[in-house]
Amino acid sequence: RKEVEQDPGPFNVPEGATVAFNCTYSNSASQSFFWYRQDCRKEPKLLMSVYSSGNEDGRFTAQLNRASQYISLLIRDSKLSDSATYLCVVSYMNRDDKIIFGKGTRLHILP
Amino acid sequence: EPEVTQTPSHQVTQMGQEVILRCVPISNHLYFYWYRQILGQKVEFLVSFYNNEISEKSEIFDDQFSVERPDGSNFTLKIRSTKLEDSAMYFCASGLRTQETQYFGPGTRLLVL
């Protein structure tokens, strides 16, 4: 099982719709979780950290389910500018591969 | 807003040559990282650096790679003898605390011929 796994997509979603994607992780010792977005040929940029209690930032909601070892990202009222690749990032302590990126989920918002 | 900068933006080199990629992290950050992303693939962790020494490295970061923070502002990644498979985008990142948000530079696209 891959350490951090995401559905690569692409998700093609009409503007204004709600879209959700999950990310599963294999190591139960994982400690910190993040969603980054990456535009084509650009650097990853932090979208939001993911906390056990779940957190919301405007149209974006992130959830963590430690029992099932997944995190999720929900985007409401999607906009054209949300088109990007969304990267799930998991970090551990005391491991060589300390920070693990998922391969990303591509999202296309359609006008 | 402070940002991480990287130079050069693009580098083309011959196989076997040495390259040095440069980064200027955000000034009050204490943790520094290098990642690479081969075209079409995921971002891969190379190394983290704290308190003037390597704190973690991945299996990709072999003897051909080294990092330095020579002057308290620059953070460099050196590849001693480049291979074709080193062609990738190399991202530098910095953070204030471990396990927290990392801020990425715009990357250096390295092409090894």
PDB file of C-alpha atoms in Angstrom:
ATOM      1  CA  ARG A   1       0.000   0.000   0.000  1.00  0.00           C
ATOM      2  CA  LYS A   2       1.346   3.409  -0.949  1.00  0.00           C
ATOM      3  CA  GLU A   3       2.138   5.670   1.968  1.00  0.00           C
ATOM      4  CA  VAL A   4      -0.080   8.477   0.762  1.00  0.00           C
ATOM      5  CA  GLU A   5      -2.649   7.689  -1.856  1.00  0.00           C
ATOM      6  CA  GLN A   6      -4.939   9.958  -3.823  1.00  0.00           C
ATOM      7  CA  ASP A   7      -7.298   9.488  -6.725  1.00  0.00           C
ATOM      8  CA  PRO A   8      -5.388  11.195  -9.554  1.00  0.00           C
ATOM      9  CA  GLY A   9      -8.601  12.339 -11.264  1.00  0.00           C
ATOM     10  CA  PRO A  10      -9.158  14.426 -13.225  1.00  0.00           C
ATOM     11  CA  PHE A  11     -12.335  15.585 -11.590  1.00  0.00           C
ATOM     12  CA  ASN A  12     -14.285  17.666 -14.119  1.00  0.00           C
ATOM     13  CA  VAL A  13     -16.806  19.717 -12.181  1.00  0.00           C
ATOM     14  CA  PRO A  14     -19.136  22.519 -13.300  1.00  0.00           C
ATOM     15  CA  GLU A  15     -18.595  25.922 -11.777  1.00  0.00           C
ATOM     16  CA  GLY A  16     -20.629  26.363  -8.612  1.00  0.00           C
ATOM     17  CA  ALA A  17     -20.720  22.680  -7.752  1.00  0.00           C
ATOM     18  CA  THR A  18     -19.356  21.050  -4.633  1.00  0.00           C
ATOM     19  CA  VAL A  19     -16.481  18.622  -4.957  1.00  0.00           C
ATOM     20  CA  ALA A  20     -14.769  16.409  -2.429  1.00  0.00           C
ATOM     21  CA  PHE A  21     -11.700  14.245  -2.506  1.00  0.00           C
ATOM     22  CA  ASN A  22     -10.019  11.951  -0.061  1.00  0.00           C
ATOM     23  CA  CYS A  23      -6.493  10.947   0.680  1.00  0.00           C
ATOM     24  CA  THR A  24      -5.510   7.795   2.552  1.00  0.00           C
ATOM     25  CA  TYR A  25      -2.297   7.269   4.456  1.00  0.00           C
ATOM     26  CA  SER A  26      -0.761   4.050   5.618  1.00  0.00           C
ATOM     27  CA  ASN A  27       1.304   4.981   8.654  1.00  0.00           C
ATOM     28  CA  SER A  28      -0.715   5.359  11.820  1.00  0.00           C
ATOM     29  CA  ALA A  29       2.180   7.312  13.363  1.00  0.00           C
ATOM     30  CA  SER A  30       1.494  10.206  11.014  1.00  0.00           C
ATOM     31  CA  GLN A  31       1.330  13.425  12.921  1.00  0.00           C
ATOM     32  CA  SER A  32       0.601  16.366  10.672  1.00  0.00           C
ATOM     33  CA  PHE A  33      -1.595  16.688   7.641  1.00  0.00           C
ATOM     34  CA  PHE A  34      -1.936  19.354   5.009  1.00  0.00           C
ATOM     35  CA  TRP A  35      -3.601  20.125   1.723  1.00  0.00           C
ATOM     36  CA  TYR A  36      -1.501  22.016  -0.803  1.00  0.00           C
ATOM     37  CA  ARG A  37      -2.530  23.141  -4.241  1.00  0.00           C
ATOM     38  CA  GLN A  38      -0.204  23.153  -7.193  1.00  0.00           C
ATOM     39  CA  ASP A  39      -0.851  24.972 -10.421  1.00  0.00           C
ATOM     40  CA  CYS A  40       0.748  23.682 -13.595  1.00  0.00           C
ATOM     41  CA  ARG A  41       4.542  24.057 -13.461  1.00  0.00           C
ATOM     42  CA  LYS A  42       4.358  26.093 -10.258  1.00  0.00           C
ATOM     43  CA  GLU A  43       5.360  25.448  -6.692  1.00  0.00           C
ATOM     44  CA  PRO A  44       3.013  23.856  -4.151  1.00  0.00           C
ATOM     45  CA  LYS A  45       1.189  26.381  -1.991  1.00  0.00           C
ATOM     46  CA  LEU A  46      -0.424  25.615   1.324  1.00  0.00           C
ATOM     47  CA  LEU A  47      -4.178  25.519   1.134  1.00  0.00           C
ATOM     48  CA  MET A  48      -4.859  24.448   4.689  1.00  0.00           C
ATOM     49  CA  SER A  49      -3.603  22.380   7.568  1.00  0.00           C
ATOM     50  CA  VAL A  50      -5.886  19.570   8.694  1.00  0.00           C
ATOM     51  CA  TYR A  51      -6.755  19.217  12.355  1.00  0.00           C
ATOM     52  CA  SER A  52      -8.396  16.352  14.193  1.00  0.00           C
ATOM     53  CA  SER A  53     -11.452  18.454  14.896  1.00  0.00           C
ATOM     54  CA  GLY A  54     -11.820  19.401  11.242  1.00  0.00           C
ATOM     55  CA  ASN A  55     -11.409  22.922  10.002  1.00  0.00           C
ATOM     56  CA  GLU A  56     -12.992  25.298   7.567  1.00  0.00           C
ATOM     57  CA  ASP A  57     -11.614  28.216   5.614  1.00  0.00           C
ATOM     58  CA  GLY A  58     -14.203  29.952   3.514  1.00  0.00           C
ATOM     59  CA  ARG A  59     -15.385  27.531   0.845  1.00  0.00           C
ATOM     60  CA  PHE A  60     -12.885  24.862   1.906  1.00  0.00           C
ATOM     61  CA  THR A  61     -13.408  22.260   4.616  1.00  0.00           C
ATOM     62  CA  ALA A  62     -10.833  19.692   5.665  1.00  0.00           C
ATOM     63  CA  GLN A  63     -11.449  16.640   7.821  1.00  0.00           C
ATOM     64  CA  LEU A  64      -9.180  14.078   9.406  1.00  0.00           C
ATOM     65  CA  ASN A  65     -10.293  10.556  10.268  1.00  0.00           C
ATOM     66  CA  ARG A  66      -7.513   8.897  12.227  1.00  0.00           C
ATOM     67  CA  ALA A  67      -9.404   5.656  12.760  1.00  0.00           C
ATOM     68  CA  SER A  68      -9.759   5.090   9.029  1.00  0.00           C
ATOM     69  CA  GLN A  69      -6.532   6.909   8.175  1.00  0.00           C
ATOM     70  CA  TYR A  70      -7.816   9.388   5.662  1.00  0.00           C
ATOM     71  CA  ILE A  71      -8.160  13.091   5.211  1.00  0.00           C
ATOM     72  CA  SER A  72     -10.654  14.837   3.018  1.00  0.00           C
ATOM     73  CA  LEU A  73     -11.077  18.166   1.303  1.00  0.00           C
ATOM     74  CA  LEU A  74     -14.432  19.650   0.383  1.00  0.00           C
ATOM     75  CA  ILE A  75     -14.746  22.633  -1.923  1.00  0.00           C
ATOM     76  CA  ARG A  76     -18.098  24.377  -2.037  1.00  0.00           C
ATOM     77  CA  ASP A  77     -19.320  26.765  -4.731  1.00  0.00           C
ATOM     78  CA  SER A  78     -16.330  25.908  -6.905  1.00  0.00           C
ATOM     79  CA  LYS A  79     -14.791  28.625  -9.043  1.00  0.00           C
ATOM     80  CA  LEU A  80     -12.773  28.487 -12.240  1.00  0.00           C
ATOM     81  CA  SER A  81      -9.721  29.555 -10.248  1.00  0.00           C
ATOM     82  CA  ASP A  82      -9.986  26.384  -8.156  1.00  0.00           C
ATOM     83  CA  SER A  83      -8.697  24.394 -11.135  1.00  0.00           C
ATOM     84  CA  ALA A  84      -5.392  22.941  -9.949  1.00  0.00           C
ATOM     85  CA  THR A  85      -3.828  19.799  -8.576  1.00  0.00           C
ATOM     86  CA  TYR A  86      -4.520  19.230  -4.892  1.00  0.00           C
ATOM     87  CA  LEU A  87      -1.712  17.570  -2.973  1.00  0.00           C
ATOM     88  CA  CYS A  88      -2.204  15.647   0.220  1.00  0.00           C
ATOM     89  CA  VAL A  89       0.811  15.927   2.522  1.00  0.00           C
ATOM     90  CA  VAL A  90       1.516  13.787   5.565  1.00  0.00           C
ATOM     91  CA  SER A  91       4.426  14.093   7.917  1.00  0.00           C
ATOM     92  CA  TYR A  92       5.930  11.781  10.504  1.00  0.00           C
ATOM     93  CA  MET A  93       8.537  12.090  13.147  1.00  0.00           C
ATOM     94  CA  ASN A  94      11.719  10.044  13.162  1.00  0.00           C
ATOM     95  CA  ARG A  95      11.496   8.620   9.683  1.00  0.00           C
ATOM     96  CA  ASP A  96      13.813   9.038   6.718  1.00  0.00           C
ATOM     97  CA  ASP A  97      10.991  10.066   4.409  1.00  0.00           C
ATOM     98  CA  LYS A  98       9.729  12.554   6.864  1.00  0.00           C
ATOM     99  CA  ILE A  99       7.343  14.400   4.629  1.00  0.00           C
ATOM    100  CA  ILE A 100       5.326  12.470   2.113  1.00  0.00           C
ATOM    101  CA  PHE A 101       3.391  14.021  -0.717  1.00  0.00           C
ATOM    102  CA  GLY A 102       0.572  12.300  -2.487  1.00  0.00           C
ATOM    103  CA  LYS A 103       0.675  12.369  -6.238  1.00  0.00           C
ATOM    104  CA  GLY A 104      -2.202  14.813  -6.298  1.00  0.00           C
ATOM    105  CA  THR A 105      -5.746  14.998  -7.545  1.00  0.00           C
ATOM    106  CA  ARG A 106      -6.355  17.095 -10.637  1.00  0.00           C
ATOM    107  CA  LEU A 107      -9.420  19.275 -10.564  1.00  0.00           C
ATOM    108  CA  HIS A 108     -10.874  21.026 -13.599  1.00  0.00           C
ATOM    109  CA  ILE A 109     -13.704  23.480 -13.010  1.00  0.00           C
ATOM    110  CA  LEU A 110     -15.799  23.834 -16.130  1.00  0.00           C
ATOM    111  CA  PRO A 111     -17.522  27.118 -17.057  1.00  0.00           C
TER     112      PRO A 111
ATOM    113  CA  GLU B   1       4.721  39.276   2.139  1.00  0.00           C
ATOM    114  CA  PRO B   2       8.063  37.482   2.593  1.00  0.00           C
ATOM    115  CA  GLU B   3       8.755  34.673   0.164  1.00  0.00           C
ATOM    116  CA  VAL B   4      11.284  32.005  -0.626  1.00  0.00           C
ATOM    117  CA  THR B   5      13.382  32.780  -3.694  1.00  0.00           C
ATOM    118  CA  GLN B   6      15.398  30.407  -5.844  1.00  0.00           C
ATOM    119  CA  THR B   7      18.042  30.879  -8.502  1.00  0.00           C
ATOM    120  CA  PRO B   8      18.453  30.088 -11.278  1.00  0.00           C
ATOM    121  CA  SER B   9      14.938  29.505 -12.527  1.00  0.00           C
ATOM    122  CA  HIS B  10      16.293  27.160 -15.210  1.00  0.00           C
ATOM    123  CA  GLN B  11      19.592  25.310 -15.515  1.00  0.00           C
ATOM    124  CA  VAL B  12      20.806  23.154 -18.366  1.00  0.00           C
ATOM    125  CA  THR B  13      23.905  21.061 -17.766  1.00  0.00           C
ATOM    126  CA  GLN B  14      25.842  18.188 -19.258  1.00  0.00           C
ATOM    127  CA  MET B  15      25.785  14.795 -17.592  1.00  0.00           C
ATOM    128  CA  GLY B  16      28.634  14.490 -15.110  1.00  0.00           C
ATOM    129  CA  GLN B  17      28.823  18.201 -14.362  1.00  0.00           C
ATOM    130  CA  GLU B  18      28.306  19.703 -10.947  1.00  0.00           C
ATOM    131  CA  VAL B  19      25.388  22.032 -10.317  1.00  0.00           C
ATOM    132  CA  ILE B  20      24.559  24.267  -7.391  1.00  0.00           C
ATOM    133  CA  LEU B  21      20.998  25.357  -6.844  1.00  0.00           C
ATOM    134  CA  ARG B  22      20.461  28.347  -4.615  1.00  0.00           C
ATOM    135  CA  CYS B  23      17.666  29.309  -2.295  1.00  0.00           C
ATOM    136  CA  VAL B  24      17.018  32.226   0.018  1.00  0.00           C
ATOM    137  CA  PRO B  25      14.529  31.086   2.665  1.00  0.00           C
ATOM    138  CA  ILE B  26      12.219  33.406   4.555  1.00  0.00           C
ATOM    139  CA  SER B  27      14.436  35.278   6.970  1.00  0.00           C
ATOM    140  CA  ASN B  28      13.071  34.222  10.365  1.00  0.00           C
ATOM    141  CA  HIS B  29      12.527  30.590   9.397  1.00  0.00           C
ATOM    142  CA  LEU B  30      14.575  27.883  11.059  1.00  0.00           C
ATOM    143  CA  TYR B  31      13.806  24.763   9.021  1.00  0.00           C
ATOM    144  CA  PHE B  32      14.870  24.343   5.433  1.00  0.00           C
ATOM    145  CA  TYR B  33      14.027  21.694   2.885  1.00  0.00           C
ATOM    146  CA  TRP B  34      14.772  20.539  -0.628  1.00  0.00           C
ATOM    147  CA  TYR B  35      12.302  18.605  -2.742  1.00  0.00           C
ATOM    148  CA  ARG B  36      12.294  17.483  -6.331  1.00  0.00           C
ATOM    149  CA  GLN B  37       9.494  16.811  -8.771  1.00  0.00           C
ATOM    150  CA  ILE B  38      10.176  14.871 -11.920  1.00  0.00           C
ATOM    151  CA  LEU B  39       7.830  15.968 -14.706  1.00  0.00           C
ATOM    152  CA  GLY B  40       4.435  14.383 -14.251  1.00  0.00           C
ATOM    153  CA  GLN B  41       5.340  12.782 -10.950  1.00  0.00           C
ATOM    154  CA  LYS B  42       4.845  13.596  -7.314  1.00  0.00           C
ATOM    155  CA  VAL B  43       6.851  15.946  -5.152  1.00  0.00           C
ATOM    156  CA  GLU B  44       9.591  13.961  -3.394  1.00  0.00           C
ATOM    157  CA  PHE B  45      11.311  14.930  -0.184  1.00  0.00           C
ATOM    158  CA  LEU B  46      15.106  15.101  -0.423  1.00  0.00           C
ATOM    159  CA  VAL B  47      16.436  16.614   2.773  1.00  0.00           C
ATOM    160  CA  SER B  48      15.640  18.790   5.758  1.00  0.00           C
ATOM    161  CA  PHE B  49      18.115  21.056   7.505  1.00  0.00           C
ATOM    162  CA  TYR B  50      17.986  22.610  10.939  1.00  0.00           C
ATOM    163  CA  ASN B  51      20.536  24.212  13.207  1.00  0.00           C
ATOM    164  CA  ASN B  52      23.214  23.978  10.524  1.00  0.00           C
ATOM    165  CA  GLU B  53      22.935  20.277  10.000  1.00  0.00           C
ATOM    166  CA  ILE B  54      20.875  17.740   8.116  1.00  0.00           C
ATOM    167  CA  SER B  55      17.990  16.530  10.262  1.00  0.00           C
ATOM    168  CA  GLU B  56      16.394  14.073   7.835  1.00  0.00           C
ATOM    169  CA  LYS B  57      17.185  12.812   4.360  1.00  0.00           C
ATOM    170  CA  SER B  58      15.507  10.441   1.963  1.00  0.00           C
ATOM    171  CA  GLU B  59      17.056   7.545   0.084  1.00  0.00           C
ATOM    172  CA  ILE B  60      17.181   9.778  -2.988  1.00  0.00           C
ATOM    173  CA  PHE B  61      19.662  12.042  -1.205  1.00  0.00           C
ATOM    174  CA  ASP B  62      22.772   9.955  -1.792  1.00  0.00           C
ATOM    175  CA  ASP B  63      26.468  10.875  -1.753  1.00  0.00           C
ATOM    176  CA  GLN B  64      26.058  12.902  -4.938  1.00  0.00           C
ATOM    177  CA  PHE B  65      23.960  15.449  -3.066  1.00  0.00           C
ATOM    178  CA  SER B  66      24.986  17.915  -0.422  1.00  0.00           C
ATOM    179  CA  VAL B  67      23.464  20.963   1.222  1.00  0.00           C
ATOM    180  CA  GLU B  68      24.976  24.011   2.802  1.00  0.00           C
ATOM    181  CA  ARG B  69      23.934  27.198   4.486  1.00  0.00           C
ATOM    182  CA  PRO B  70      27.153  29.101   3.929  1.00  0.00           C
ATOM    183  CA  ASP B  71      26.255  32.588   5.085  1.00  0.00           C
ATOM    184  CA  GLY B  72      23.106  32.505   7.191  1.00  0.00           C
ATOM    185  CA  SER B  73      20.830  33.483   4.322  1.00  0.00           C
ATOM    186  CA  ASN B  74      21.503  31.238   1.329  1.00  0.00           C
ATOM    187  CA  PHE B  75      20.666  27.550   1.386  1.00  0.00           C
ATOM    188  CA  THR B  76      22.239  25.562  -1.428  1.00  0.00           C
ATOM    189  CA  LEU B  77      21.814  22.125  -2.947  1.00  0.00           C
ATOM    190  CA  LYS B  78      24.809  20.727  -4.784  1.00  0.00           C
ATOM    191  CA  ILE B  79      24.694  17.775  -7.133  1.00  0.00           C
ATOM    192  CA  ARG B  80      28.257  16.632  -7.666  1.00  0.00           C
ATOM    193  CA  SER B  81      28.031  14.640 -10.882  1.00  0.00           C
ATOM    194  CA  THR B  82      24.676  15.006 -12.526  1.00  0.00           C
ATOM    195  CA  LYS B  83      22.868  12.104 -14.154  1.00  0.00           C
ATOM    196  CA  LEU B  84      20.131  12.194 -16.754  1.00  0.00           C
ATOM    197  CA  GLU B  85      17.627  11.107 -14.138  1.00  0.00           C
ATOM    198  CA  ASP B  86      18.400  14.185 -12.035  1.00  0.00           C
ATOM    199  CA  SER B  87      16.380  16.231 -14.522  1.00  0.00           C
ATOM    200  CA  ALA B  88      13.507  17.620 -12.480  1.00  0.00           C
ATOM    201  CA  MET B  89      12.091  20.692 -10.824  1.00  0.00           C
ATOM    202  CA  TYR B  90      13.851  21.322  -7.527  1.00  0.00           C
ATOM    203  CA  PHE B  91      11.909  23.174  -4.855  1.00  0.00           C
ATOM    204  CA  CYS B  92      13.331  24.755  -1.760  1.00  0.00           C
ATOM    205  CA  ALA B  93      11.016  25.306   1.199  1.00  0.00           C
ATOM    206  CA  SER B  94      11.324  26.853   4.619  1.00  0.00           C
ATOM    207  CA  GLY B  95       9.293  26.814   7.796  1.00  0.00           C
ATOM    208  CA  LEU B  96       9.271  28.386  11.206  1.00  0.00           C
ATOM    209  CA  ARG B  97       8.670  25.154  13.100  1.00  0.00           C
ATOM    210  CA  THR B  98       8.944  21.513  12.248  1.00  0.00           C
ATOM    211  CA  GLN B  99       5.727  19.683  11.364  1.00  0.00           C
ATOM    212  CA  GLU B 100       4.111  22.949  10.397  1.00  0.00           C
ATOM    213  CA  THR B 101       3.511  24.935   7.249  1.00  0.00           C
ATOM    214  CA  GLN B 102       6.284  25.004   4.700  1.00  0.00           C
ATOM    215  CA  TYR B 103       6.592  27.804   2.187  1.00  0.00           C
ATOM    216  CA  PHE B 104       7.915  26.808  -1.192  1.00  0.00           C
ATOM    217  CA  GLY B 105      10.097  28.729  -3.591  1.00  0.00           C
ATOM    218  CA  PRO B 106       9.218  28.892  -7.286  1.00  0.00           C
ATOM    219  CA  GLY B 107      11.647  26.103  -8.139  1.00  0.00           C
ATOM    220  CA  THR B 108      14.650  25.559 -10.385  1.00  0.00           C
ATOM    221  CA  ARG B 109      14.043  23.481 -13.461  1.00  0.00           C
ATOM    222  CA  LEU B 110      17.141  21.362 -14.043  1.00  0.00           C
ATOM    223  CA  LEU B 111      17.732  19.651 -17.344  1.00  0.00           C
ATOM    224  CA  VAL B 112      20.633  17.228 -17.642  1.00  0.00           C
ATOM    225  CA  LEU B 113      21.691  16.389 -21.194  1.00  0.00           C
TER     226      LEU B 113
END
